[in-house]
Every structure is written in C-alpha cells, then in structure tokens.
Amino acid sequence: LFPYTTLFRSLVVAVLVAVQEGPFQGAIVGFCGGMLMDIVSPQVMGVGAFSETVAAFLAGMLKEFFMTYSILLPVLLVFIVTVLELSVNQLTLLMLGQESLPPFNVIGVILPSALYNVLAVLVVYPVMRRFRFTQKEESLILAKPHGR
C-alpha cells in the first residue's frame, strides 16, 4: 500500500498493550515485535526493536495524561507514537552511518504509515479488548501472605 509499510504492524499491538497493561509490558511487546521485524528486514539488527521499545514505553507513559478511555485514546497515541517511532528509527540509522537510506519523508512515508496504523487500531483494538487478560488487582490479592 505505502512504502515502508507492512501488513502486520507490531507497533500497534505494543501501543495497545501499553495502554491496557502499562508501559513496561508495552515496552516488552514492542521489543519483541521490533526484533521480529528486524529479523525479516534488511536494516541493521536492533534498530527497529530499539525504536519500538521507546515508542511503546512512551505510549504507556502518555496514557496517564489523557482523561478518556474510549477508542480515541489508542487512536491518538498510535498516531503520535508512529511518527515518533519512525523518526527515532531514521535518526538511529543515520547515526549508524546508513547512507543508502532515504531521508525523512514526512508526506510520503511517515504520515501514511501513521494513518495506516490508525486504521489498524480500529481493527485490532476491539479484538484485544474482548480477549483481555484478568485484572492485575485479582492476581495481587492472591499473592498476598495471610496473617499478621
């Protein structure tokens, strides 16, 4: 559809996990998804994992600043974080001396990728909410020692 865009966007899943479960869980999913994307891409190994980890962690931290829990929160966060992730990815590749890569292309690459990820959120978010794991509070109650 667009250049530099794959059908499966692991960043979308990482951001949704960060919104639902927290920044650390989102960062772990971002790292794993980014590493999988690095394995199949021709770029330097670890750059995608780094940029997706930073982006998912930031999404988990940013969710605390918004007062809504509707679908608008993940849509807005995915748009913002996609722009950030692609920028961090390109800056990291530039620092590593990857001269053969194209420069920042906001209109042709970054914005279409962000819009594509927003469309992916509209499909993935309802599915993830339906199959959400049990609440963290329940597991903490079971882990507390009795007595005292």
mmCIF file of N, CA and C in Angstrom:
data_model
loop_
_atom_site.group_PDB
_atom_site.id
_atom_site.type_symbol
_atom_site.label_atom_id
_atom_site.label_comp_id
_atom_site.label_asym_id
_atom_site.label_seq_id
_atom_site.Cartn_x
_atom_site.Cartn_y
_atom_site.Cartn_z
ATOM 1 N N LEU A 1 0.831 -1.195 0.000
ATOM 2 C CA LEU A 1 0.000 0.000 0.000
ATOM 3 C C LEU A 1 0.872 1.253 0.000
ATOM 4 N N PHE A 2 1.672 1.424 1.034
ATOM 5 C CA PHE A 2 2.607 2.541 1.106
ATOM 6 C C PHE A 2 4.013 1.976 1.244
ATOM 7 N N PRO A 3 5.011 2.729 0.803
ATOM 8 C CA PRO A 3 6.372 2.246 1.016
ATOM 9 C C PRO A 3 6.687 2.165 2.502
ATOM 10 N N TYR A 4 7.557 1.229 2.866
ATOM 11 C CA TYR A 4 7.992 1.015 4.239
ATOM 12 C C TYR A 4 6.844 0.585 5.170
ATOM 13 N N THR A 5 5.775 0.060 4.621
ATOM 14 C CA THR A 5 4.638 -0.356 5.434
ATOM 15 C C THR A 5 4.400 -1.833 5.205
ATOM 16 N N THR A 6 4.296 -2.570 6.284
ATOM 17 C CA THR A 6 3.980 -3.979 6.179
ATOM 18 C C THR A 6 2.548 -4.190 6.646
ATOM 19 N N LEU A 7 2.000 -5.337 6.320
ATOM 20 C CA LEU A 7 0.621 -5.624 6.696
ATOM 21 C C LEU A 7 0.476 -5.717 8.203
ATOM 22 N N PHE A 8 1.396 -6.407 8.842
ATOM 23 C CA PHE A 8 1.332 -6.544 10.295
ATOM 24 C C PHE A 8 2.158 -5.446 10.937
ATOM 25 N N ARG A 9 1.537 -4.686 11.781
ATOM 26 C CA ARG A 9 2.234 -3.608 12.465
ATOM 27 C C ARG A 9 2.360 -3.954 13.937
ATOM 28 N N SER A 10 3.518 -4.396 14.339
ATOM 29 C CA SER A 10 3.727 -4.784 15.732
ATOM 30 C C SER A 10 3.652 -3.582 16.663
ATOM 31 N N LEU A 11 3.907 -2.390 16.147
ATOM 32 C CA LEU A 11 3.829 -1.195 16.976
ATOM 33 C C LEU A 11 2.405 -0.984 17.484
ATOM 34 N N VAL A 12 1.413 -1.282 16.662
ATOM 35 C CA VAL A 12 0.022 -1.113 17.069
ATOM 36 C C VAL A 12 -0.283 -2.007 18.268
ATOM 37 N N VAL A 13 0.126 -3.260 18.194
ATOM 38 C CA VAL A 13 -0.108 -4.192 19.300
ATOM 39 C C VAL A 13 0.653 -3.735 20.543
ATOM 40 N N ALA A 14 1.883 -3.279 20.377
ATOM 41 C CA ALA A 14 2.681 -2.822 21.526
ATOM 42 C C ALA A 14 2.046 -1.616 22.194
ATOM 43 N N VAL A 15 1.536 -0.678 21.428
ATOM 44 C CA VAL A 15 0.894 0.505 22.000
ATOM 45 C C VAL A 15 -0.397 0.112 22.711
ATOM 46 N N LEU A 16 -1.174 -0.786 22.123
ATOM 47 C CA LEU A 16 -2.413 -1.213 22.770
ATOM 48 C C LEU A 16 -2.135 -1.953 24.076
ATOM 49 N N VAL A 17 -1.085 -2.752 24.103
ATOM 50 C CA VAL A 17 -0.702 -3.422 25.355
ATOM 51 C C VAL A 17 -0.245 -2.383 26.370
ATOM 52 N N ALA A 18 0.500 -1.378 25.929
ATOM 53 C CA ALA A 18 0.957 -0.325 26.837
ATOM 54 C C ALA A 18 -0.221 0.461 27.406
ATOM 55 N N VAL A 19 -1.244 0.690 26.601
ATOM 56 C CA VAL A 19 -2.421 1.419 27.072
ATOM 57 C C VAL A 19 -3.214 0.566 28.059
ATOM 58 N N GLN A 20 -3.347 -0.723 27.786
ATOM 59 C CA GLN A 20 -4.159 -1.586 28.638
ATOM 60 C C GLN A 20 -3.415 -2.085 29.873
ATOM 61 N N GLU A 21 -2.139 -2.408 29.721
ATOM 62 C CA GLU A 21 -1.413 -3.079 30.797
ATOM 63 C C GLU A 21 -0.336 -2.233 31.463
ATOM 64 N N GLY A 22 0.189 -1.246 30.762
ATOM 65 C CA GLY A 22 1.220 -0.398 31.351
ATOM 66 C C GLY A 22 2.432 -0.259 30.448
ATOM 67 N N PRO A 23 3.304 0.704 30.755
ATOM 68 C CA PRO A 23 4.440 0.992 29.883
ATOM 69 C C PRO A 23 5.474 -0.123 29.807
ATOM 70 N N PHE A 24 5.701 -0.831 30.895
ATOM 71 C CA PHE A 24 6.732 -1.874 30.865
ATOM 72 C C PHE A 24 6.287 -3.071 30.022
ATOM 73 N N GLN A 25 5.032 -3.461 30.161
ATOM 74 C CA GLN A 25 4.520 -4.561 29.348
ATOM 75 C C GLN A 25 4.495 -4.164 27.872
ATOM 76 N N GLY A 26 4.124 -2.919 27.593
ATOM 77 C CA GLY A 26 4.139 -2.434 26.219
ATOM 78 C C GLY A 26 5.545 -2.404 25.644
ATOM 79 N N ALA A 27 6.526 -2.022 26.475
ATOM 80 C CA ALA A 27 7.917 -1.993 26.013
ATOM 81 C C ALA A 27 8.414 -3.400 25.693
ATOM 82 N N ILE A 28 8.009 -4.375 26.492
ATOM 83 C CA ILE A 28 8.418 -5.758 26.211
ATOM 84 C C ILE A 28 7.821 -6.240 24.890
ATOM 85 N N VAL A 29 6.540 -5.960 24.684
ATOM 86 C CA VAL A 29 5.904 -6.353 23.419
ATOM 87 C C VAL A 29 6.530 -5.588 22.257
ATOM 88 N N GLY A 30 6.841 -4.302 22.470
ATOM 89 C CA GLY A 30 7.490 -3.509 21.430
ATOM 90 C C GLY A 30 8.860 -4.050 21.068
ATOM 91 N N PHE A 31 9.618 -4.457 22.080
ATOM 92 C CA PHE A 31 10.934 -5.019 21.817
ATOM 93 C C PHE A 31 10.828 -6.314 21.009
ATOM 94 N N CYS A 32 9.934 -7.207 21.434
ATOM 95 C CA CYS A 32 9.782 -8.488 20.727
ATOM 96 C C CYS A 32 9.287 -8.277 19.300
ATOM 97 N N GLY A 33 8.289 -7.407 19.134
ATOM 98 C CA GLY A 33 7.781 -7.128 17.791
ATOM 99 C C GLY A 33 8.816 -6.443 16.919
ATOM 100 N N GLY A 34 9.554 -5.507 17.492
ATOM 101 C CA GLY A 34 10.604 -4.831 16.731
ATOM 102 C C GLY A 34 11.721 -5.770 16.335
ATOM 103 N N MET A 35 12.073 -6.693 17.229
ATOM 104 C CA MET A 35 13.118 -7.662 16.903
ATOM 105 C C MET A 35 12.652 -8.602 15.782
ATOM 106 N N LEU A 36 11.399 -9.010 15.836
ATOM 107 C CA LEU A 36 10.863 -9.848 14.743
ATOM 108 C C LEU A 36 10.885 -9.095 13.418
ATOM 109 N N MET A 37 10.544 -7.816 13.453
ATOM 110 C CA MET A 37 10.580 -7.012 12.231
ATOM 111 C C MET A 37 12.026 -6.821 11.751
ATOM 112 N N ASP A 38 12.966 -6.709 12.691
ATOM 113 C CA ASP A 38 14.375 -6.576 12.316
ATOM 114 C C ASP A 38 14.906 -7.840 11.661
ATOM 115 N N ILE A 39 14.429 -8.986 12.114
ATOM 116 C CA ILE A 39 14.903 -10.252 11.547
ATOM 117 C C ILE A 39 14.552 -10.354 10.071
ATOM 118 N N VAL A 40 13.369 -9.873 9.687
ATOM 119 C CA VAL A 40 12.932 -10.004 8.290
ATOM 120 C C VAL A 40 13.283 -8.788 7.435
ATOM 121 N N SER A 41 13.842 -7.738 8.046
ATOM 122 C CA SER A 41 14.191 -6.552 7.257
ATOM 123 C C SER A 41 15.686 -6.528 6.954
ATOM 124 N N PRO A 42 16.068 -5.802 5.925
ATOM 125 C CA PRO A 42 17.489 -5.740 5.569
ATOM 126 C C PRO A 42 18.282 -4.713 6.378
ATOM 127 N N GLN A 43 17.638 -3.981 7.276
ATOM 128 C CA GLN A 43 18.365 -2.953 8.020
ATOM 129 C C GLN A 43 19.143 -3.558 9.183
ATOM 130 N N VAL A 44 19.867 -2.705 9.878
ATOM 131 C CA VAL A 44 20.716 -3.127 10.992
ATOM 132 C C VAL A 44 19.856 -3.753 12.083
ATOM 133 N N MET A 45 20.319 -4.883 12.611
ATOM 134 C CA MET A 45 19.574 -5.605 13.650
ATOM 135 C C MET A 45 19.516 -4.791 14.939
ATOM 136 N N GLY A 46 18.339 -4.648 15.480
ATOM 137 C CA GLY A 46 18.140 -3.982 16.750
ATOM 138 C C GLY A 46 17.604 -2.573 16.659
ATOM 139 N N VAL A 47 17.675 -1.960 15.505
ATOM 140 C CA VAL A 47 17.201 -0.584 15.368
ATOM 141 C C VAL A 47 15.681 -0.532 15.521
ATOM 142 N N GLY A 48 14.985 -1.431 14.869
ATOM 143 C CA GLY A 48 13.527 -1.483 14.991
ATOM 144 C C GLY A 48 13.093 -1.849 16.394
ATOM 145 N N ALA A 49 13.813 -2.765 17.019
ATOM 146 C CA ALA A 49 13.489 -3.154 18.397
ATOM 147 C C ALA A 49 13.679 -1.964 19.335
ATOM 148 N N PHE A 50 14.753 -1.219 19.140
ATOM 149 C CA PHE A 50 15.000 -0.046 19.971
ATOM 150 C C PHE A 50 13.902 1.000 19.800
ATOM 151 N N SER A 51 13.591 1.324 18.547
ATOM 152 C CA SER A 51 12.612 2.392 18.308
ATOM 153 C C SER A 51 11.210 1.980 18.760
ATOM 154 N N GLU A 52 10.826 0.720 18.576
ATOM 155 C CA GLU A 52 9.507 0.282 19.025
ATOM 156 C C GLU A 52 9.435 0.180 20.548
ATOM 157 N N THR A 53 10.526 -0.185 21.192
ATOM 158 C CA THR A 53 10.543 -0.234 22.653
ATOM 159 C C THR A 53 10.352 1.156 23.228
ATOM 160 N N VAL A 54 11.084 2.131 22.722
ATOM 161 C CA VAL A 54 10.966 3.516 23.194
ATOM 162 C C VAL A 54 9.555 4.036 22.937
ATOM 163 N N ALA A 55 9.024 3.771 21.750
ATOM 164 C CA ALA A 55 7.702 4.278 21.394
ATOM 165 C C ALA A 55 6.600 3.656 22.259
ATOM 166 N N ALA A 56 6.654 2.356 22.485
ATOM 167 C CA ALA A 56 5.621 1.697 23.288
ATOM 168 C C ALA A 56 5.701 2.143 24.744
ATOM 169 N N PHE A 57 6.905 2.288 25.265
ATOM 170 C CA PHE A 57 7.054 2.769 26.640
ATOM 171 C C PHE A 57 6.495 4.180 26.775
ATOM 172 N N LEU A 58 6.796 5.031 25.808
ATOM 173 C CA LEU A 58 6.288 6.403 25.837
ATOM 174 C C LEU A 58 4.765 6.414 25.753
ATOM 175 N N ALA A 59 4.184 5.542 24.943
ATOM 176 C CA ALA A 59 2.716 5.475 24.845
ATOM 177 C C ALA A 59 2.110 5.088 26.183
ATOM 178 N N GLY A 60 2.717 4.145 26.863
ATOM 179 C CA GLY A 60 2.233 3.760 28.181
ATOM 180 C C GLY A 60 2.332 4.876 29.192
ATOM 181 N N MET A 61 3.361 5.690 29.078
ATOM 182 C CA MET A 61 3.508 6.824 29.994
ATOM 183 C C MET A 61 2.548 7.960 29.630
ATOM 184 N N LEU A 62 2.329 8.177 28.342
ATOM 185 C CA LEU A 62 1.457 9.263 27.900
ATOM 186 C C LEU A 62 -0.008 9.012 28.208
ATOM 187 N N LYS A 63 -0.410 7.748 28.327
ATOM 188 C CA LYS A 63 -1.838 7.468 28.563
ATOM 189 C C LYS A 63 -2.320 8.072 29.873
ATOM 190 N N GLU A 64 -1.414 8.305 30.817
ATOM 191 C CA GLU A 64 -1.791 8.882 32.102
ATOM 192 C C GLU A 64 -2.203 10.346 31.981
ATOM 193 N N PHE A 65 -1.811 11.028 30.895
ATOM 194 C CA PHE A 65 -2.120 12.438 30.725
ATOM 195 C C PHE A 65 -3.460 12.684 30.055
ATOM 196 N N PHE A 66 -4.141 11.625 29.623
ATOM 197 C CA PHE A 66 -5.419 11.767 28.937
ATOM 198 C C PHE A 66 -6.541 11.288 29.845
ATOM 199 N N MET A 67 -7.679 11.949 29.782
ATOM 200 C CA MET A 67 -8.801 11.631 30.662
ATOM 201 C C MET A 67 -9.857 10.756 29.998
ATOM 202 N N THR A 68 -9.573 10.175 28.881
ATOM 203 C CA THR A 68 -10.555 9.346 28.194
ATOM 204 C C THR A 68 -10.062 7.909 28.089
ATOM 205 N N TYR A 69 -10.984 6.988 28.125
ATOM 206 C CA TYR A 69 -10.644 5.585 27.933
ATOM 207 C C TYR A 69 -11.417 5.011 26.749
ATOM 208 N N SER A 70 -11.868 5.880 25.870
ATOM 209 C CA SER A 70 -12.557 5.423 24.671
ATOM 210 C C SER A 70 -11.515 5.025 23.624
ATOM 211 N N ILE A 71 -11.987 4.683 22.460
ATOM 212 C CA ILE A 71 -11.079 4.269 21.383
ATOM 213 C C ILE A 71 -10.247 5.452 20.878
ATOM 214 N N LEU A 72 -10.653 6.666 21.214
ATOM 215 C CA LEU A 72 -9.883 7.842 20.787
ATOM 216 C C LEU A 72 -8.491 7.871 21.406
ATOM 217 N N LEU A 73 -8.356 7.355 22.633
ATOM 218 C CA LEU A 73 -7.041 7.340 23.285
ATOM 219 C C LEU A 73 -6.037 6.500 22.511
ATOM 220 N N PRO A 74 -6.331 5.217 22.196
ATOM 221 C CA PRO A 74 -5.348 4.456 21.423
ATOM 222 C C PRO A 74 -5.132 5.004 20.018
ATOM 223 N N VAL A 75 -6.186 5.556 19.416
ATOM 224 C CA VAL A 75 -6.027 6.119 18.063
ATOM 225 C C VAL A 75 -5.054 7.291 18.098
ATOM 226 N N LEU A 76 -5.245 8.193 19.047
ATOM 227 C CA LEU A 76 -4.357 9.353 19.160
ATOM 228 C C LEU A 76 -2.936 8.937 19.518
ATOM 229 N N LEU A 77 -2.813 8.020 20.478
ATOM 230 C CA LEU A 77 -1.479 7.574 20.882
ATOM 231 C C LEU A 77 -0.754 6.847 19.761
ATOM 232 N N VAL A 78 -1.465 6.017 19.003
ATOM 233 C CA VAL A 78 -0.818 5.299 17.897
ATOM 234 C C VAL A 78 -0.341 6.276 16.837
ATOM 235 N N PHE A 79 -1.132 7.302 16.545
ATOM 236 C CA PHE A 79 -0.702 8.290 15.559
ATOM 237 C C PHE A 79 0.563 9.007 16.026
ATOM 238 N N ILE A 80 0.548 9.513 17.264
ATOM 239 C CA ILE A 80 1.700 10.246 17.805
ATOM 240 C C ILE A 80 2.935 9.348 17.878
ATOM 241 N N VAL A 81 2.744 8.136 18.384
ATOM 242 C CA VAL A 81 3.867 7.237 18.613
ATOM 243 C C VAL A 81 4.424 6.696 17.295
ATOM 244 N N THR A 82 3.593 6.547 16.276
ATOM 245 C CA THR A 82 4.104 6.108 14.977
ATOM 246 C C THR A 82 5.044 7.154 14.387
ATOM 247 N N VAL A 83 4.644 8.412 14.473
ATOM 248 C CA VAL A 83 5.522 9.485 13.983
ATOM 249 C C VAL A 83 6.834 9.474 14.760
ATOM 250 N N LEU A 84 6.742 9.321 16.079
ATOM 251 C CA LEU A 84 7.949 9.271 16.912
ATOM 252 C C LEU A 84 8.804 8.055 16.567
ATOM 253 N N GLU A 85 8.174 6.889 16.454
ATOM 254 C CA GLU A 85 8.938 5.654 16.197
ATOM 255 C C GLU A 85 9.680 5.710 14.871
ATOM 256 N N LEU A 86 9.012 6.191 13.828
ATOM 257 C CA LEU A 86 9.685 6.290 12.533
ATOM 258 C C LEU A 86 10.808 7.324 12.562
ATOM 259 N N SER A 87 10.621 8.400 13.321
ATOM 260 C CA SER A 87 11.673 9.409 13.444
ATOM 261 C C SER A 87 12.877 8.866 14.212
ATOM 262 N N VAL A 88 12.616 8.162 15.325
ATOM 263 C CA VAL A 88 13.712 7.563 16.101
ATOM 264 C C VAL A 88 14.436 6.519 15.258
ATOM 265 N N ASN A 89 13.667 5.739 14.504
ATOM 266 C CA ASN A 89 14.261 4.720 13.642
ATOM 267 C C ASN A 89 15.199 5.345 12.616
ATOM 268 N N GLN A 90 14.741 6.393 11.947
ATOM 269 C CA GLN A 90 15.570 7.047 10.937
ATOM 270 C C GLN A 90 16.780 7.738 11.557
ATOM 271 N N LEU A 91 16.601 8.372 12.707
ATOM 272 C CA LEU A 91 17.742 9.024 13.368
ATOM 273 C C LEU A 91 18.783 8.005 13.816
ATOM 274 N N THR A 92 18.322 6.866 14.318
ATOM 275 C CA THR A 92 19.260 5.828 14.745
ATOM 276 C C THR A 92 20.031 5.280 13.557
ATOM 277 N N LEU A 93 19.343 5.031 12.454
ATOM 278 C CA LEU A 93 20.029 4.548 11.254
ATOM 279 C C LEU A 93 21.010 5.590 10.722
ATOM 280 N N LEU A 94 20.633 6.860 10.810
ATOM 281 C CA LEU A 94 21.531 7.926 10.370
ATOM 282 C C LEU A 94 22.784 7.967 11.247
ATOM 283 N N MET A 95 22.628 7.791 12.564
ATOM 284 C CA MET A 95 23.782 7.793 13.460
ATOM 285 C C MET A 95 24.681 6.580 13.239
ATOM 286 N N LEU A 96 24.085 5.481 12.756
ATOM 287 C CA LEU A 96 24.881 4.281 12.486
ATOM 288 C C LEU A 96 25.550 4.308 11.120
ATOM 289 N N GLY A 97 25.321 5.376 10.355
ATOM 290 C CA GLY A 97 26.003 5.528 9.078
ATOM 291 C C GLY A 97 25.351 4.805 7.918
ATOM 292 N N GLN A 98 24.060 4.639 7.960
ATOM 293 C CA GLN A 98 23.337 4.003 6.856
ATOM 294 C C GLN A 98 23.010 5.066 5.805
ATOM 295 N N GLU A 99 23.986 5.366 4.956
ATOM 296 C CA GLU A 99 23.823 6.426 3.958
ATOM 297 C C GLU A 99 22.850 6.064 2.845
ATOM 298 N N SER A 100 22.609 4.796 2.619
ATOM 299 C CA SER A 100 21.780 4.399 1.482
ATOM 300 C C SER A 100 20.286 4.582 1.758
ATOM 301 N N LEU A 101 19.925 4.920 2.987
ATOM 302 C CA LEU A 101 18.514 5.090 3.302
ATOM 303 C C LEU A 101 18.029 6.456 2.860
ATOM 304 N N PRO A 102 16.746 6.563 2.469
ATOM 305 C CA PRO A 102 16.225 7.882 2.084
ATOM 306 C C PRO A 102 16.090 8.776 3.303
ATOM 307 N N PRO A 103 16.150 10.077 3.104
ATOM 308 C CA PRO A 103 15.993 10.998 4.240
ATOM 309 C C PRO A 103 14.539 10.987 4.728
ATOM 310 N N PHE A 104 14.294 11.744 5.765
ATOM 311 C CA PHE A 104 12.941 11.826 6.303
ATOM 312 C C PHE A 104 11.972 12.250 5.208
ATOM 313 N N ASN A 105 10.917 11.516 5.062
ATOM 314 C CA ASN A 105 9.898 11.828 4.079
ATOM 315 C C ASN A 105 8.558 11.853 4.811
ATOM 316 N N VAL A 106 8.220 13.015 5.340
ATOM 317 C CA VAL A 106 7.034 13.139 6.185
ATOM 318 C C VAL A 106 5.765 12.878 5.387
ATOM 319 N N ILE A 107 5.641 13.466 4.226
ATOM 320 C CA ILE A 107 4.410 13.335 3.434
ATOM 321 C C ILE A 107 4.306 11.950 2.798
ATOM 322 N N GLY A 108 5.403 11.395 2.341
ATOM 323 C CA GLY A 108 5.357 10.144 1.595
ATOM 324 C C GLY A 108 5.469 8.882 2.435
ATOM 325 N N VAL A 109 6.040 8.971 3.647
ATOM 326 C CA VAL A 109 6.258 7.764 4.441
ATOM 327 C C VAL A 109 5.645 7.877 5.842
ATOM 328 N N ILE A 110 5.999 8.909 6.572
ATOM 329 C CA ILE A 110 5.625 8.967 7.986
ATOM 330 C C ILE A 110 4.123 9.146 8.174
ATOM 331 N N LEU A 111 3.511 10.123 7.522
ATOM 332 C CA LEU A 111 2.075 10.321 7.683
ATOM 333 C C LEU A 111 1.246 9.156 7.128
ATOM 334 N N PRO A 112 1.559 8.618 5.949
ATOM 335 C CA PRO A 112 0.786 7.447 5.503
ATOM 336 C C PRO A 112 0.929 6.250 6.444
ATOM 337 N N SER A 113 2.112 6.039 6.995
ATOM 338 C CA SER A 113 2.293 4.943 7.949
ATOM 339 C C SER A 113 1.490 5.184 9.215
ATOM 340 N N ALA A 114 1.456 6.423 9.684
ATOM 341 C CA ALA A 114 0.673 6.750 10.876
ATOM 342 C C ALA A 114 -0.815 6.540 10.621
ATOM 343 N N LEU A 115 -1.289 6.948 9.465
ATOM 344 C CA LEU A 115 -2.704 6.740 9.130
ATOM 345 C C LEU A 115 -3.022 5.257 8.966
ATOM 346 N N TYR A 116 -2.116 4.508 8.385
ATOM 347 C CA TYR A 116 -2.293 3.066 8.251
ATOM 348 C C TYR A 116 -2.374 2.400 9.624
ATOM 349 N N ASN A 117 -1.544 2.826 10.548
ATOM 350 C CA ASN A 117 -1.577 2.281 11.901
ATOM 351 C C ASN A 117 -2.870 2.657 12.623
ATOM 352 N N VAL A 118 -3.379 3.862 12.375
ATOM 353 C CA VAL A 118 -4.656 4.264 12.966
ATOM 354 C C VAL A 118 -5.771 3.353 12.457
ATOM 355 N N LEU A 119 -5.764 3.044 11.177
ATOM 356 C CA LEU A 119 -6.759 2.111 10.638
ATOM 357 C C LEU A 119 -6.598 0.721 11.256
ATOM 358 N N ALA A 120 -5.365 0.317 11.493
ATOM 359 C CA ALA A 120 -5.129 -0.988 12.125
ATOM 360 C C ALA A 120 -5.650 -1.004 13.561
ATOM 361 N N VAL A 121 -5.565 0.128 14.259
ATOM 362 C CA VAL A 121 -6.095 0.204 15.627
ATOM 363 C C VAL A 121 -7.598 -0.052 15.623
ATOM 364 N N LEU A 122 -8.288 0.485 14.644
ATOM 365 C CA LEU A 122 -9.734 0.314 14.583
ATOM 366 C C LEU A 122 -10.129 -1.148 14.405
ATOM 367 N N VAL A 123 -9.236 -1.964 13.875
ATOM 368 C CA VAL A 123 -9.496 -3.396 13.715
ATOM 369 C C VAL A 123 -8.997 -4.176 14.926
ATOM 370 N N VAL A 124 -7.799 -3.873 15.405
ATOM 371 C CA VAL A 124 -7.155 -4.672 16.448
ATOM 372 C C VAL A 124 -7.688 -4.345 17.845
ATOM 373 N N TYR A 125 -8.013 -3.091 18.110
ATOM 374 C CA TYR A 125 -8.414 -2.675 19.466
ATOM 375 C C TYR A 125 -9.644 -3.435 19.979
ATOM 376 N N PRO A 126 -10.726 -3.552 19.204
ATOM 377 C CA PRO A 126 -11.877 -4.307 19.731
ATOM 378 C C PRO A 126 -11.551 -5.774 20.013
ATOM 379 N N VAL A 127 -10.699 -6.375 19.203
ATOM 380 C CA VAL A 127 -10.316 -7.770 19.421
ATOM 381 C C VAL A 127 -9.510 -7.906 20.704
ATOM 382 N N MET A 128 -8.559 -7.003 20.921
ATOM 383 C CA MET A 128 -7.737 -7.079 22.135
ATOM 384 C C MET A 128 -8.557 -6.798 23.391
ATOM 385 N N ARG A 129 -9.540 -5.922 23.311
ATOM 386 C CA ARG A 129 -10.384 -5.657 24.482
ATOM 387 C C ARG A 129 -11.251 -6.859 24.829
ATOM 388 N N ARG A 130 -11.656 -7.599 23.824
ATOM 389 C CA ARG A 130 -12.501 -8.773 24.071
ATOM 390 C C ARG A 130 -11.703 -9.880 24.757
ATOM 391 N N PHE A 131 -10.446 -10.060 24.352
ATOM 392 C CA PHE A 131 -9.624 -11.135 24.885
ATOM 393 C C PHE A 131 -8.612 -10.628 25.907
ATOM 394 N N ARG A 132 -8.969 -9.616 26.628
ATOM 395 C CA ARG A 132 -8.075 -9.024 27.630
ATOM 396 C C ARG A 132 -7.888 -9.984 28.796
ATOM 397 N N PHE A 133 -6.674 -9.991 29.351
ATOM 398 C CA PHE A 133 -6.371 -10.845 30.490
ATOM 399 C C PHE A 133 -7.085 -10.331 31.741
ATOM 400 N N THR A 134 -7.066 -11.142 32.776
ATOM 401 C CA THR A 134 -7.701 -10.754 34.028
ATOM 402 C C THR A 134 -7.016 -9.528 34.599
ATOM 403 N N GLN A 135 -7.707 -8.846 35.455
ATOM 404 C CA GLN A 135 -7.181 -7.626 36.062
ATOM 405 C C GLN A 135 -5.987 -7.941 36.956
ATOM 406 N N LYS A 136 -5.056 -7.016 37.047
ATOM 407 C CA LYS A 136 -3.858 -7.192 37.865
ATOM 408 C C LYS A 136 -4.207 -7.255 39.358
ATOM 409 N N GLU A 137 -5.227 -6.517 39.794
ATOM 410 C CA GLU A 137 -5.566 -6.479 41.206
ATOM 411 C C GLU A 137 -5.923 -7.871 41.732
ATOM 412 N N GLU A 138 -6.610 -8.667 40.910
ATOM 413 C CA GLU A 138 -7.001 -10.005 41.341
ATOM 414 C C GLU A 138 -5.779 -10.871 41.618
ATOM 415 N N SER A 139 -4.773 -10.804 40.761
ATOM 416 C CA SER A 139 -3.584 -11.621 40.959
ATOM 417 C C SER A 139 -2.771 -11.139 42.159
ATOM 418 N N LEU A 140 -2.798 -9.839 42.443
ATOM 419 C CA LEU A 140 -2.081 -9.326 43.603
ATOM 420 C C LEU A 140 -2.754 -9.768 44.906
ATOM 421 N N ILE A 141 -4.060 -9.833 44.914
ATOM 422 C CA ILE A 141 -4.769 -10.276 46.109
ATOM 423 C C ILE A 141 -4.430 -11.725 46.422
ATOM 424 N N LEU A 142 -4.312 -12.550 45.395
ATOM 425 C CA LEU A 142 -3.981 -13.948 45.609
ATOM 426 C C LEU A 142 -2.546 -14.126 46.103
ATOM 427 N N ALA A 143 -1.675 -13.184 45.784
ATOM 428 C CA ALA A 143 -0.268 -13.322 46.132
ATOM 429 C C ALA A 143 0.070 -12.795 47.534
ATOM 430 N N LYS A 144 -0.853 -12.076 48.163
ATOM 431 C CA LYS A 144 -0.568 -11.511 49.480
ATOM 432 C C LYS A 144 -0.507 -12.604 50.531
ATOM 433 N N PRO A 145 0.464 -12.527 51.435
ATOM 434 C CA PRO A 145 0.532 -13.519 52.515
ATOM 435 C C PRO A 145 -0.582 -13.273 53.527
ATOM 436 N N HIS A 146 -1.096 -14.350 54.089
ATOM 437 C CA HIS A 146 -2.174 -14.233 55.082
ATOM 438 C C HIS A 146 -1.584 -14.121 56.476
ATOM 439 N N GLY A 147 -2.337 -13.546 57.361
ATOM 440 C CA GLY A 147 -1.859 -13.395 58.724
ATOM 441 C C GLY A 147 -1.244 -12.029 58.937
ATOM 442 N N ARG A 148 -0.773 -11.791 60.099
ATOM 443 C CA ARG A 148 -0.129 -10.534 60.505
ATOM 444 C C ARG A 148 -1.072 -9.413 60.371
#
